[in-house]
Short mmCIF file of C-alpha atoms in Angstrom, two decimals:
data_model
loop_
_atom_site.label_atom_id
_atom_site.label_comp_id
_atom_site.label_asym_id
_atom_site.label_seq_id
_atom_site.Cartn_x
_atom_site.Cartn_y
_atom_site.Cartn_z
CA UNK A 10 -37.15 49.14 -57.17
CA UNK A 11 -36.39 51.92 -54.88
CA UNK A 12 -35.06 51.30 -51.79
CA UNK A 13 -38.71 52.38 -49.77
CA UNK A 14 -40.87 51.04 -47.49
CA UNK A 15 -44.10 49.31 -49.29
CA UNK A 16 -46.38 50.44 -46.62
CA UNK A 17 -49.28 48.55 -46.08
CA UNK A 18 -50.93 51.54 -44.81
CA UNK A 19 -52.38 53.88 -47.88
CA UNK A 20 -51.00 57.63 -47.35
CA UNK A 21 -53.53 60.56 -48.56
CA UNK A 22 -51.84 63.49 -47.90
CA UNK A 23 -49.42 65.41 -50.39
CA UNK A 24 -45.81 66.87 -48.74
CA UNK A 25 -42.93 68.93 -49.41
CA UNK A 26 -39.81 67.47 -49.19
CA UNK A 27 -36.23 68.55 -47.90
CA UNK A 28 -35.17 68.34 -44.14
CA UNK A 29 -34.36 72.09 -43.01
CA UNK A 30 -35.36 73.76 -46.21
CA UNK A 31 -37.13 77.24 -46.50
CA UNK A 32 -40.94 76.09 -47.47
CA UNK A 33 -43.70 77.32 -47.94
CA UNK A 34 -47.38 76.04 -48.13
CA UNK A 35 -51.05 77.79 -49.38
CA UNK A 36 -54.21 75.35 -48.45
CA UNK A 37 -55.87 78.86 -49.83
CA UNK A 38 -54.51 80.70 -52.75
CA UNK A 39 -53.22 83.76 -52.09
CA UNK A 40 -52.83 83.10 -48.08
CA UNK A 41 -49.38 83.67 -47.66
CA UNK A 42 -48.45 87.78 -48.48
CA UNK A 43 -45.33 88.16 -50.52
CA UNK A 44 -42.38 90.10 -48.87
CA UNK A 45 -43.50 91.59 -45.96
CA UNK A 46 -44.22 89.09 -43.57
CA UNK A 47 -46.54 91.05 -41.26
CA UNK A 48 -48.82 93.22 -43.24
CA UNK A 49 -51.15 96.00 -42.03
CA UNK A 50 -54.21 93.69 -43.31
CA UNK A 51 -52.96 89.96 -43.98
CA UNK A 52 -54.59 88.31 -47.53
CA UNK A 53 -57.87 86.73 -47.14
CA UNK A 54 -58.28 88.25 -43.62
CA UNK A 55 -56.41 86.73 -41.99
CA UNK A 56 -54.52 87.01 -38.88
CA UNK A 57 -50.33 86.72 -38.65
CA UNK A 58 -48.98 84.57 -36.07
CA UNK A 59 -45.30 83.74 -35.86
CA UNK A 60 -43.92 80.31 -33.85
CA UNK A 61 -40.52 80.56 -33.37
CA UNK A 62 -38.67 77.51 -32.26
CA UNK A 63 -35.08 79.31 -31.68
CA UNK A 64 -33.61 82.41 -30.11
CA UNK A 65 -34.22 85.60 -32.63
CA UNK A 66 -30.43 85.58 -32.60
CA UNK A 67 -29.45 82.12 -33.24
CA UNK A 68 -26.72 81.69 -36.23
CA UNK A 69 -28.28 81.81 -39.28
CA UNK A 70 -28.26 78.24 -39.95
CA UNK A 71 -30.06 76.95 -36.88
CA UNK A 72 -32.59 79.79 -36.74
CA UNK A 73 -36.05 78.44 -36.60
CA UNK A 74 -39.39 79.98 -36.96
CA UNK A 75 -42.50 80.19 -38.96
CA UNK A 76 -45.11 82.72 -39.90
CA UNK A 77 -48.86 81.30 -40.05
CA UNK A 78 -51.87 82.97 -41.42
CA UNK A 79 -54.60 81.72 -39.78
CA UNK A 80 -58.83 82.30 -39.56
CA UNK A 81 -58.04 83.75 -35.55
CA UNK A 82 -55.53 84.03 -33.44
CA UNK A 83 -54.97 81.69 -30.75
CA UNK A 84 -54.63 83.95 -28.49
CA UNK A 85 -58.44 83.51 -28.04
CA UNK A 86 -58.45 81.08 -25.50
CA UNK A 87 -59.59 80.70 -21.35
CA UNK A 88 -57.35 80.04 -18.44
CA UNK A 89 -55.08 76.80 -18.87
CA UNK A 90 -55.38 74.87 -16.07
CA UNK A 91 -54.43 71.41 -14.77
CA UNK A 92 -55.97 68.16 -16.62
CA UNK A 93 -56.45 65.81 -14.12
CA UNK A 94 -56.38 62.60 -15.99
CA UNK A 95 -55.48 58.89 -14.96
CA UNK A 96 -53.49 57.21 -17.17
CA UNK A 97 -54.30 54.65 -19.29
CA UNK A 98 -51.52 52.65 -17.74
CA UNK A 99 -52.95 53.28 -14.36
CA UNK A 100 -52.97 55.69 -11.28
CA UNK A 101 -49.10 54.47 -10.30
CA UNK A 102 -47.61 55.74 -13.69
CA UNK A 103 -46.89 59.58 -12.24
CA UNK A 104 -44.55 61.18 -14.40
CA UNK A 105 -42.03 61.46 -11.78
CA UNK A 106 -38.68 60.22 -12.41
CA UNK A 107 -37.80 58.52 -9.60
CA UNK A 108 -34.91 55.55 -9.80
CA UNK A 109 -31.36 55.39 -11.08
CA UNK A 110 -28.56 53.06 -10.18
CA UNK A 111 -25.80 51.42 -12.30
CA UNK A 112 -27.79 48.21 -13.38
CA UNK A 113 -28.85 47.57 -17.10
CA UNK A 114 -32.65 46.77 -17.56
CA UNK A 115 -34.76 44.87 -19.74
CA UNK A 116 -38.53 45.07 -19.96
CA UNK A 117 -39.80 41.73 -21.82
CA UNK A 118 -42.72 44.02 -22.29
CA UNK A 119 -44.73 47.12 -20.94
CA UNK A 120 -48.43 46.87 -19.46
CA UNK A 121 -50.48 48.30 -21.87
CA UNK A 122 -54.16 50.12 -20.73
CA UNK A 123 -56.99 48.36 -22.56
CA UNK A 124 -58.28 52.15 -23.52
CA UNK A 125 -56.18 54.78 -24.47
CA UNK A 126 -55.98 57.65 -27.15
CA UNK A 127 -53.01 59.89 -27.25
CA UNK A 128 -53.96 62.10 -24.12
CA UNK A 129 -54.04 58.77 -21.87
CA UNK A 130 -51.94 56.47 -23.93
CA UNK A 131 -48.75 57.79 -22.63
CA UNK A 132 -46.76 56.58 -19.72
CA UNK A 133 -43.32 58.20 -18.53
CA UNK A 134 -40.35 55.26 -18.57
CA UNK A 135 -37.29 58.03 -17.51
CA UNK A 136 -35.92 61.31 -18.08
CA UNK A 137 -33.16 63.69 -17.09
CA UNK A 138 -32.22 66.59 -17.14
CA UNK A 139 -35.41 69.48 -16.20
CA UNK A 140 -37.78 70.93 -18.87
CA UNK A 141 -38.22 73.55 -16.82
CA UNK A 142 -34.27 74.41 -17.58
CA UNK A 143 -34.18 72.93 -21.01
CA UNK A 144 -31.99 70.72 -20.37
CA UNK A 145 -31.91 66.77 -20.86
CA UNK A 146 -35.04 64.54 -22.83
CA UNK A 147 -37.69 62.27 -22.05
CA UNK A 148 -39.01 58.55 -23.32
CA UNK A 149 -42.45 58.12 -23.16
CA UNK A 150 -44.06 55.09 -23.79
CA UNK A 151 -47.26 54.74 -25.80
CA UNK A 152 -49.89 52.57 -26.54
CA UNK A 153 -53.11 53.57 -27.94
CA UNK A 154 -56.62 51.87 -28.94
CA UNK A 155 -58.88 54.61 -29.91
CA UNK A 156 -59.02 58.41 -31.66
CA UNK A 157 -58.27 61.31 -29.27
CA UNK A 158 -61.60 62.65 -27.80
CA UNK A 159 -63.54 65.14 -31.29
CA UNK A 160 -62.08 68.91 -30.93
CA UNK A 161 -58.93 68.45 -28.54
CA UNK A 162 -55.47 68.77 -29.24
CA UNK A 163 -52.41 68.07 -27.77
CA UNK A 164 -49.27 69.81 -27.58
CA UNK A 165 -45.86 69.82 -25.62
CA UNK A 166 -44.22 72.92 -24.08
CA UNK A 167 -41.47 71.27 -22.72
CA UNK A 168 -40.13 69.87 -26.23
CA UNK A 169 -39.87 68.89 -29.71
CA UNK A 170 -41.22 65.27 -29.83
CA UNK A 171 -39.60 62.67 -31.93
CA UNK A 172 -42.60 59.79 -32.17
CA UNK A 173 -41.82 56.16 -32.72
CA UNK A 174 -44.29 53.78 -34.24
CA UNK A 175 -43.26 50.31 -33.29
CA UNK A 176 -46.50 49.11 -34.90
CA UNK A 177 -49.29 50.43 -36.52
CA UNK A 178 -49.85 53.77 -37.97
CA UNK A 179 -51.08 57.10 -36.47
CA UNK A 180 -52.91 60.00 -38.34
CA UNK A 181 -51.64 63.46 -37.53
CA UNK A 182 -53.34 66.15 -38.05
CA UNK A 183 -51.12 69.27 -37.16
CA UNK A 184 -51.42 73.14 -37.17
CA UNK A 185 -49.41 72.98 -40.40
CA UNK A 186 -51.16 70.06 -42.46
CA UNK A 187 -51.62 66.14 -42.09
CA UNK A 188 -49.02 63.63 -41.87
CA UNK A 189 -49.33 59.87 -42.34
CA UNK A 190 -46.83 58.02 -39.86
CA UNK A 191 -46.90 54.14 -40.28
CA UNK A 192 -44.74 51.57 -38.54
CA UNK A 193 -41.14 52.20 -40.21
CA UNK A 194 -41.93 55.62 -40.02
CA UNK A 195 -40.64 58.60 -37.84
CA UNK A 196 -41.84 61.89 -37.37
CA UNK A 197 -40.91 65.15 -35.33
CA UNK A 198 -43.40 67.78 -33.87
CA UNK A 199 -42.15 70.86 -32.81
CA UNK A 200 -42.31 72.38 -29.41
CA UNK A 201 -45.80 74.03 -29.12
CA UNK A 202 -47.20 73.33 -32.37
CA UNK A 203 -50.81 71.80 -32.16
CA UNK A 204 -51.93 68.51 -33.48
CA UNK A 205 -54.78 65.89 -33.08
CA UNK A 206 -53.95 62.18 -32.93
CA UNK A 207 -56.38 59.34 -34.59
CA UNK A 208 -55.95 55.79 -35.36
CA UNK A 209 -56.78 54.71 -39.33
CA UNK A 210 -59.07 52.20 -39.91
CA UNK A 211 -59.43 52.14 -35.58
CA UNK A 212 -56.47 49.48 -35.58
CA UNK A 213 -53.76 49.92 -32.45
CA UNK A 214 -50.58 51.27 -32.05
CA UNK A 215 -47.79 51.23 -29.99
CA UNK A 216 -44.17 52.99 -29.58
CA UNK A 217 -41.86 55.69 -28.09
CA UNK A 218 -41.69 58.70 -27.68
CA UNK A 219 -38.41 61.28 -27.26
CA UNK A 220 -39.27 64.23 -26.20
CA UNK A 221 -36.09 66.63 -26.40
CA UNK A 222 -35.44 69.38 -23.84
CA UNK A 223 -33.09 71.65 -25.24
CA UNK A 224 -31.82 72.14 -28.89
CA UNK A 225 -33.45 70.56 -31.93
CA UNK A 226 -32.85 66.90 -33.68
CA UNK A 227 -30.38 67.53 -36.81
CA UNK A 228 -28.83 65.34 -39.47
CA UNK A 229 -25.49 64.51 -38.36
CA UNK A 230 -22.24 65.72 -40.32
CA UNK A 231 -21.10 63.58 -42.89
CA UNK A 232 -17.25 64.89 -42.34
CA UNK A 233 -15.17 62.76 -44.84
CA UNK A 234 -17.73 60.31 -45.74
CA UNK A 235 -18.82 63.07 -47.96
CA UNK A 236 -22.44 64.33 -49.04
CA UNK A 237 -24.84 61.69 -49.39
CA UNK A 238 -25.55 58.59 -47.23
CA UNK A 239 -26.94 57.50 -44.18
CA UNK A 240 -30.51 60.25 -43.75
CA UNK A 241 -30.51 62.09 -46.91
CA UNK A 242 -31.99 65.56 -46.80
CA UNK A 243 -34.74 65.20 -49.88
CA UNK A 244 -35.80 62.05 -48.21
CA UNK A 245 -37.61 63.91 -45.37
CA UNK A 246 -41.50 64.94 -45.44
CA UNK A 247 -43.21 67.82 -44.34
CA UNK A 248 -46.77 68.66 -44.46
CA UNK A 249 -48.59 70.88 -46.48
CA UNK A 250 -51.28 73.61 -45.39
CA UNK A 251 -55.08 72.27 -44.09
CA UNK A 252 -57.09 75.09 -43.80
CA UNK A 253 -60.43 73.70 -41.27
CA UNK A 254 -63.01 76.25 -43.57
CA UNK A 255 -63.32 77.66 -46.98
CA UNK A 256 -62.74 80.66 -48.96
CA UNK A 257 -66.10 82.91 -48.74
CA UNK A 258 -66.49 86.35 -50.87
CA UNK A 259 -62.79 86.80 -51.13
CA UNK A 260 -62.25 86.18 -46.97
CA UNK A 261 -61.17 83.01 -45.05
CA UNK A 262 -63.80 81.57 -43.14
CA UNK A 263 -63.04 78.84 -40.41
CA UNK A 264 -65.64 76.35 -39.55
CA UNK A 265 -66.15 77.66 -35.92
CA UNK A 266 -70.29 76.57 -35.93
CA UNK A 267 -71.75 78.21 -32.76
CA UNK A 268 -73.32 74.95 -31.61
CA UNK A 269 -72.00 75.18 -28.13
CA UNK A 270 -69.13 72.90 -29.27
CA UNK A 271 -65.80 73.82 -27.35
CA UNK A 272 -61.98 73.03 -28.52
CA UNK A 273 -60.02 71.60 -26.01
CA UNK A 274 -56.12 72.29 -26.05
CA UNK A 275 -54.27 69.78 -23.60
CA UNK A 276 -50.85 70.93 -23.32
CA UNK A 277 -47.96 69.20 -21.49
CA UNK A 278 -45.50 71.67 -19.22
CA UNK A 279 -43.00 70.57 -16.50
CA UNK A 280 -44.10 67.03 -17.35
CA UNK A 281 -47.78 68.06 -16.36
CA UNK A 282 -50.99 67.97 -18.16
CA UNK A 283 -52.90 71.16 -18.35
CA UNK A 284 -56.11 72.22 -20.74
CA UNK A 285 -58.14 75.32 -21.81
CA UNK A 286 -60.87 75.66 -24.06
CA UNK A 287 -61.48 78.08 -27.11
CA UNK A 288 -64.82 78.41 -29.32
CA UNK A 289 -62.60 78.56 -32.64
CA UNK A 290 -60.33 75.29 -34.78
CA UNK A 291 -57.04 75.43 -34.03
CA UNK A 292 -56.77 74.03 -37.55
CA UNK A 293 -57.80 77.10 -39.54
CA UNK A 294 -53.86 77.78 -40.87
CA UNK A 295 -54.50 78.89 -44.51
CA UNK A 296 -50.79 79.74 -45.28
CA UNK A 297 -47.57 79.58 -43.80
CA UNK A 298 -43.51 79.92 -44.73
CA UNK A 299 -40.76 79.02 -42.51
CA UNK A 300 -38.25 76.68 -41.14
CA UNK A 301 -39.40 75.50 -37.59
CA UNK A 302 -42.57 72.68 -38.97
CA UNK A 303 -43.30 69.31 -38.50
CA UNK A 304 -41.62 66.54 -40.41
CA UNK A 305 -41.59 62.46 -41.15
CA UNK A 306 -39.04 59.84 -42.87
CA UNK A 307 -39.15 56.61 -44.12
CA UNK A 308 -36.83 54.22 -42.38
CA UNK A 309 -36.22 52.36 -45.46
CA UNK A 310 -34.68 55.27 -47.30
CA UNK A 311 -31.85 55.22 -44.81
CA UNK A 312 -28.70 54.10 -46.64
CA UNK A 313 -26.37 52.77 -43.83
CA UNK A 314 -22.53 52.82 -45.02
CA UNK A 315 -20.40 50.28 -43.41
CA UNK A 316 -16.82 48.52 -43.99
CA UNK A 317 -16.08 46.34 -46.96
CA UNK A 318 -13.22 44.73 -45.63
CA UNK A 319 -12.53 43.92 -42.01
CA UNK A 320 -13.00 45.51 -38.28
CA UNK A 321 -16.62 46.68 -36.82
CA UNK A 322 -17.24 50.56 -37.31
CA UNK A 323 -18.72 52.40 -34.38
CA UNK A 324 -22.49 52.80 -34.17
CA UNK A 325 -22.40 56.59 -34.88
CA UNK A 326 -22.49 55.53 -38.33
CA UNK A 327 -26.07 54.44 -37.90
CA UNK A 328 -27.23 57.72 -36.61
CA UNK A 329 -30.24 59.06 -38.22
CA UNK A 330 -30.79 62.61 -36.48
CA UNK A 331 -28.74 63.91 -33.62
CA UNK A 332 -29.07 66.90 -30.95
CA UNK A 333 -26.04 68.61 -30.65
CA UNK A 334 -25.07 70.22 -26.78
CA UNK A 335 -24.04 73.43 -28.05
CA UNK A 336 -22.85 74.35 -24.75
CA UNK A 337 -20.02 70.82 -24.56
CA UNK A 338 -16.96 70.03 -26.09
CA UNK A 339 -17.64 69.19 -29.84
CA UNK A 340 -19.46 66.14 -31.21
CA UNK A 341 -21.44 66.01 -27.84
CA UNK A 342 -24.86 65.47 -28.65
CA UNK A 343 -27.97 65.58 -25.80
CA UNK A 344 -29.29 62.40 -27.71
CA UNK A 345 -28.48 60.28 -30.85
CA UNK A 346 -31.33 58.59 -32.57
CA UNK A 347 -29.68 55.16 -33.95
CA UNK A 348 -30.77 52.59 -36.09
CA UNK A 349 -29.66 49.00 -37.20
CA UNK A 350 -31.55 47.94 -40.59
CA UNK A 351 -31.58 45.33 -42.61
CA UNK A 352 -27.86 45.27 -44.72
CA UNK A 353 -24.93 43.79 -46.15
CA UNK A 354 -22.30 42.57 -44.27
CA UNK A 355 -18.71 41.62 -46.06
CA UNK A 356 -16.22 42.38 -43.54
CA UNK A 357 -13.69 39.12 -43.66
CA UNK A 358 -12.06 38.20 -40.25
CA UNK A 359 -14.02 40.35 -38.17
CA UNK A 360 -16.57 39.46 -35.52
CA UNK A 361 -20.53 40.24 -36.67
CA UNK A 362 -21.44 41.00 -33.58
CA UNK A 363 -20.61 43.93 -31.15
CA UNK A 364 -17.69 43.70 -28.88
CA UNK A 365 -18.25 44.20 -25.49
CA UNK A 366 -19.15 47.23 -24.74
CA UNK A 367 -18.84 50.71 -22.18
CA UNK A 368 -20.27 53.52 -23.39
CA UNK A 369 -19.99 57.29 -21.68
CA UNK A 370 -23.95 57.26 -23.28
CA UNK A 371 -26.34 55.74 -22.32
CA UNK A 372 -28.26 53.24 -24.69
CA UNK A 373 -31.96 53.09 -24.76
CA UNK A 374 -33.13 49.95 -27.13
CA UNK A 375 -35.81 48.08 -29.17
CA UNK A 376 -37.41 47.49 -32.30
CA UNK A 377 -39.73 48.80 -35.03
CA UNK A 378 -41.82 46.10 -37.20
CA UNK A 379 -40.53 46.95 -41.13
CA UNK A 380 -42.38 43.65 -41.92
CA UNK A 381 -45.70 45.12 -43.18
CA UNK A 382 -47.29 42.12 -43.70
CA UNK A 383 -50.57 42.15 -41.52
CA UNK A 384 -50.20 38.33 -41.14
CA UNK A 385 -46.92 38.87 -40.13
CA UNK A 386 -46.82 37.54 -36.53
CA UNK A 387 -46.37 40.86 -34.64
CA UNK A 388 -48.54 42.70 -36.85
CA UNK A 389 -51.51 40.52 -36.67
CA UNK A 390 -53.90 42.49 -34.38
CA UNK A 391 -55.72 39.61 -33.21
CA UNK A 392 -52.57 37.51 -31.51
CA UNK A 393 -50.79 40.41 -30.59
CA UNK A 394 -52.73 43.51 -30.02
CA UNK A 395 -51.61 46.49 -28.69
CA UNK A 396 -48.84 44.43 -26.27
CA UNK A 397 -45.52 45.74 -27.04
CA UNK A 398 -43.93 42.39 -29.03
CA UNK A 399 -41.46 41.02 -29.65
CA UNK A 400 -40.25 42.52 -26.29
CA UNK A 401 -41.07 46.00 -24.83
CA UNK A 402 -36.96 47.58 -24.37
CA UNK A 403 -34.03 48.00 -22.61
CA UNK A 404 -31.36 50.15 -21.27
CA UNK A 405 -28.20 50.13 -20.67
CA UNK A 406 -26.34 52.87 -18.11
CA UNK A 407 -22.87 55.12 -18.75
CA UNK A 408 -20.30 52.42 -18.50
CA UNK A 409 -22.53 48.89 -17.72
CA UNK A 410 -21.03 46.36 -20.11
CA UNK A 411 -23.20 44.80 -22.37
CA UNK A 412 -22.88 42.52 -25.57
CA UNK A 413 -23.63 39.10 -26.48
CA UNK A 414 -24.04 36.09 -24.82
CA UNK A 415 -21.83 33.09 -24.73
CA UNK A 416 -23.30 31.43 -26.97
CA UNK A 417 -24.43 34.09 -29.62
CA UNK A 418 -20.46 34.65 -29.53
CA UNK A 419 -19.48 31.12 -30.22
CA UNK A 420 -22.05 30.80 -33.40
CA UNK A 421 -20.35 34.25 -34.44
CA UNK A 422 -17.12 32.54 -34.58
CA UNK A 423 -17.76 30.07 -36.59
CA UNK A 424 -19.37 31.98 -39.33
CA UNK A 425 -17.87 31.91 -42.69
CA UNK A 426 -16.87 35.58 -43.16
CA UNK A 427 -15.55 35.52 -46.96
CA UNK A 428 -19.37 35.28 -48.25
CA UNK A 429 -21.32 38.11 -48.06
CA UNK A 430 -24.90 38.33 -45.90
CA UNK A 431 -27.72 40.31 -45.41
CA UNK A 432 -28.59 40.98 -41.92
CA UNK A 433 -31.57 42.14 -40.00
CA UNK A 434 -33.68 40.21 -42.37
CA UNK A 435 -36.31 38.54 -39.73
CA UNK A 436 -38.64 41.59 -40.40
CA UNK A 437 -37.03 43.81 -37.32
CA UNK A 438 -35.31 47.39 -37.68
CA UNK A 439 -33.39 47.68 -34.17
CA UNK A 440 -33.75 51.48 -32.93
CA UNK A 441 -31.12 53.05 -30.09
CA UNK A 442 -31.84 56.49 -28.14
CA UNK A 443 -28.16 57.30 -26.90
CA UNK A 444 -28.62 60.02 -24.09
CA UNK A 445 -25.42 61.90 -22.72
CA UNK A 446 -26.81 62.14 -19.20
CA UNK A 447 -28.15 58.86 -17.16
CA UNK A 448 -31.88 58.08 -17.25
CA UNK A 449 -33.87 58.28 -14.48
CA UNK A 450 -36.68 55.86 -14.26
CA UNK A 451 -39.72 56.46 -13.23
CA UNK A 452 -41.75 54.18 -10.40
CA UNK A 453 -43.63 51.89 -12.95
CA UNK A 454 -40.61 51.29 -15.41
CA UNK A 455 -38.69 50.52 -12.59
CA UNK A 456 -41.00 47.97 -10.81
CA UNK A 457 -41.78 45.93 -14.59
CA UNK A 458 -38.37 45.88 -15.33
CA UNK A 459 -35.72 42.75 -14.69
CA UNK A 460 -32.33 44.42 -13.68
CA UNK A 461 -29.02 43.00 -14.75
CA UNK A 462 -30.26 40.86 -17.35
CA UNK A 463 -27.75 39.90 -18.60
CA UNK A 464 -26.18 38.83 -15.80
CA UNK A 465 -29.08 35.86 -15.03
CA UNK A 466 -28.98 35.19 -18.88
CA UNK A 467 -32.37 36.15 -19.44
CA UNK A 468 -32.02 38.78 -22.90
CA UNK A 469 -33.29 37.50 -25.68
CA UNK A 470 -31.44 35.62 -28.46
CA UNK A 471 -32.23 38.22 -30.76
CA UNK A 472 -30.73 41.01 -28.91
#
């Protein structure tokens, strides 16, 4: 059997596979023009529209950008102004950061609204860094119970979002095509691009978001371990063309009925909300080539490498996609996304747990449900909900020690390290976000958290 998540969750849509490749997708045949990307009059009618997610003279190999052909430009749009919305979490969640000190902190769980789509559903727990500067990333917590509001979008202009399910699935529906992302799943919308969140079959979800400032998330180089392992590159999805319409006497047509029926385009800048309306879809993308699109894996096709005969390798080795700082010393990276699945372990004479540890980065924790059982007790709606289970996160600073307790060190000792084990089997994938600079937390995440848990003995066994 391939080594794949057996989602429980059916996917529709069709993809193109290969992280960073050159693709290219027609939802209409004929949409995309063939060597001369901007022609006097595009195929089909259509209008040219370019998104580029990278300086125009970026190295070759880290230039992004995409051309879309598309039923109207959207350009066609009124003044954005600001959304004044209350969270779903509630009036104190501002999107301020607001408290730092050296403590580590553990949130059993997060309050969770008892509405919330993906406009609402999403509640600030730190940044650092400044959008405004590109510098730094965001984690956003979400939690949602119900579609986004028919004919609005959402988008960020402050960053490429990396989106975490920690259980349940979300439908995207993007400028460039659908993408199914279930619990196990990742996926990565860039900066700008459009897309409309809704929950399948109406069931909740709940899970993280990293929203990065400055450069894009990467695979990380391989070096000596050669070129295959950990995130392969064919293993990644990306969507393929939607066009909102149909193909009418040889000329796209986008279904823009004039029924008095607005789009509304909520966009997120300097950590702010802010909307405008247009009469047309912002879905209406009959063609497009490029680099710069969205993209999703499956958790279960990462292949973690590890030691085969004694000592504890360093958790870089579990890093799924990285963004580098260009601008540091080399293998500085903005943040690491990390994970701990379920594998081997054969290393003789060697603790199975993590030392105690200071890290220059700072470690933002918790886990994803890979048990897709629906009975499974943190999938099953009915006990659980949309509460964050089986604990909400936690974080720990530049240089705050943190490990294992006492006693999860003495049962380490006196395991039997000559037989091999499979770990990480209790249905749990444990996910780290690995910042370079300190996060600031904002006034809610601060007053649900406990600080210096581990000082009072109050983490969890499983951590």
């Amino acid at each position: 059997m391939a080594p794949m998540t057996e989602f429980a969750v059916n996917d529709p849509y069709r993809y193109l596979e290969g992280f960073g490749n050159y693709h290219s997708s027609e939802a209409l045949q004929g949409a995309v023009p063939q060597v001369n990307n901007t022609p006097q009059k595009p195929p089909l009618g259509l209008h040219t529209e370019r998104i580029s997610g990278s300086a125009f003279t970026s190295p070759r190999d880290q230039y992004l950008q995409t051309f879309l052909y598309r039923g109207q430009s959207s350009l066609l749009h009124d003044d954005f102004v600001p959304l004044e919305v209350t969270s779903g979490y509630g009036a104190g969640t501002s999107a301020a950061p607001a408290h730092i000190n050296p403590n580590s902190y553990f949130w059993p769980s997060f309050p969770v609204p008892e509405q919330a789509n993906w406009i609402t559903g999403q509640a600030l727990l730190g940044s650092n860094g400044d959008p405004v500067k590109k510098e730094g990333t965001a984690i956003w917590v979400f939690s949602l119970t119900e579609d986004m509001p028919a004919r609005h979008v959402f988008s960020s202009l402050d960053g490429e979002l990396l989106i975490i399910p920690q259980s349940g699935s979300l439908d995207i529906q993007t400028e460039l095509g659908f993408m199914m992302v279930r619990q196990n799943e990742i996926a990565l919308i860039p900066r700008g691009v459009r897309y409309r969140v809704t929950l399948p079959g109406g069931k909740p979800c709940r899970g993280f978001v990293c929203e990065l400032f400055q450069g894009h998330f990467r695979l990380p180089d391989l070096g000596i371990v050669g070129t295959t392992g950990l995130a392969n590159v064919r293993d990644f999805q990306i969507p393929t063309a939607f066009f909102d319409g149909a193909l009418v006497d040889g000329k796209a047509k986008a279904n823009n009925k004039n029924d008095g029926g607005e789009w509304t385009i909520v966009s997120r800048l300097a950590g702010k909300l802010w909307h405008c309306t247009q009469k047309h879809t912002p879905f209406d993308v009959a063609g497009w080539h490029g680099t710069c699109y969205p993209y999703k894996f499956d958790l279960g096709r990462f292949c973690p490498l590890g030691n085969t005969l004694f000592d504890e390798h360093d958790p870089s080795l579990y890093t799924v996609l990285s963004a580098r700082h260009h601008g540091a010393e080399p293998g500085t990276a903005v943040v690491d996304f990390v994970i701990v699945p379920p594998r081997w372990n054969v290393s003789e004479d060697t603790l199975w747990l993590p030392y105690y540890h200071r890290n220059t980065m700072q470690e933002f924790f918790s886990v994803i449900v890979n048990n897709q059982e629906p009975a499974f007790r943190f999938n099953d709606v009915g006990r659980v909900g949309n509460r964050f289970a089986p604990f909400g996160a936690g974080l720990h600073g530049a240089m705050s020690t943190h490990g294992a307790s006492d006693a999860e060190m003495r049962a380490a000792q006196g395991i039997d390290t000559s037989k091999p084990k499979k770990l990480q089997t209790d249905g749990l994938t444990t996910f780290v976000l690995e910042t370079e600079r300190p996060l600031v937390l904002s006034e809610w995440a601060y007053a649900c958290a406990q600080k210096n848990p581990q000082a009072k003995g109050r983490l969890p066994a499983k951590m």
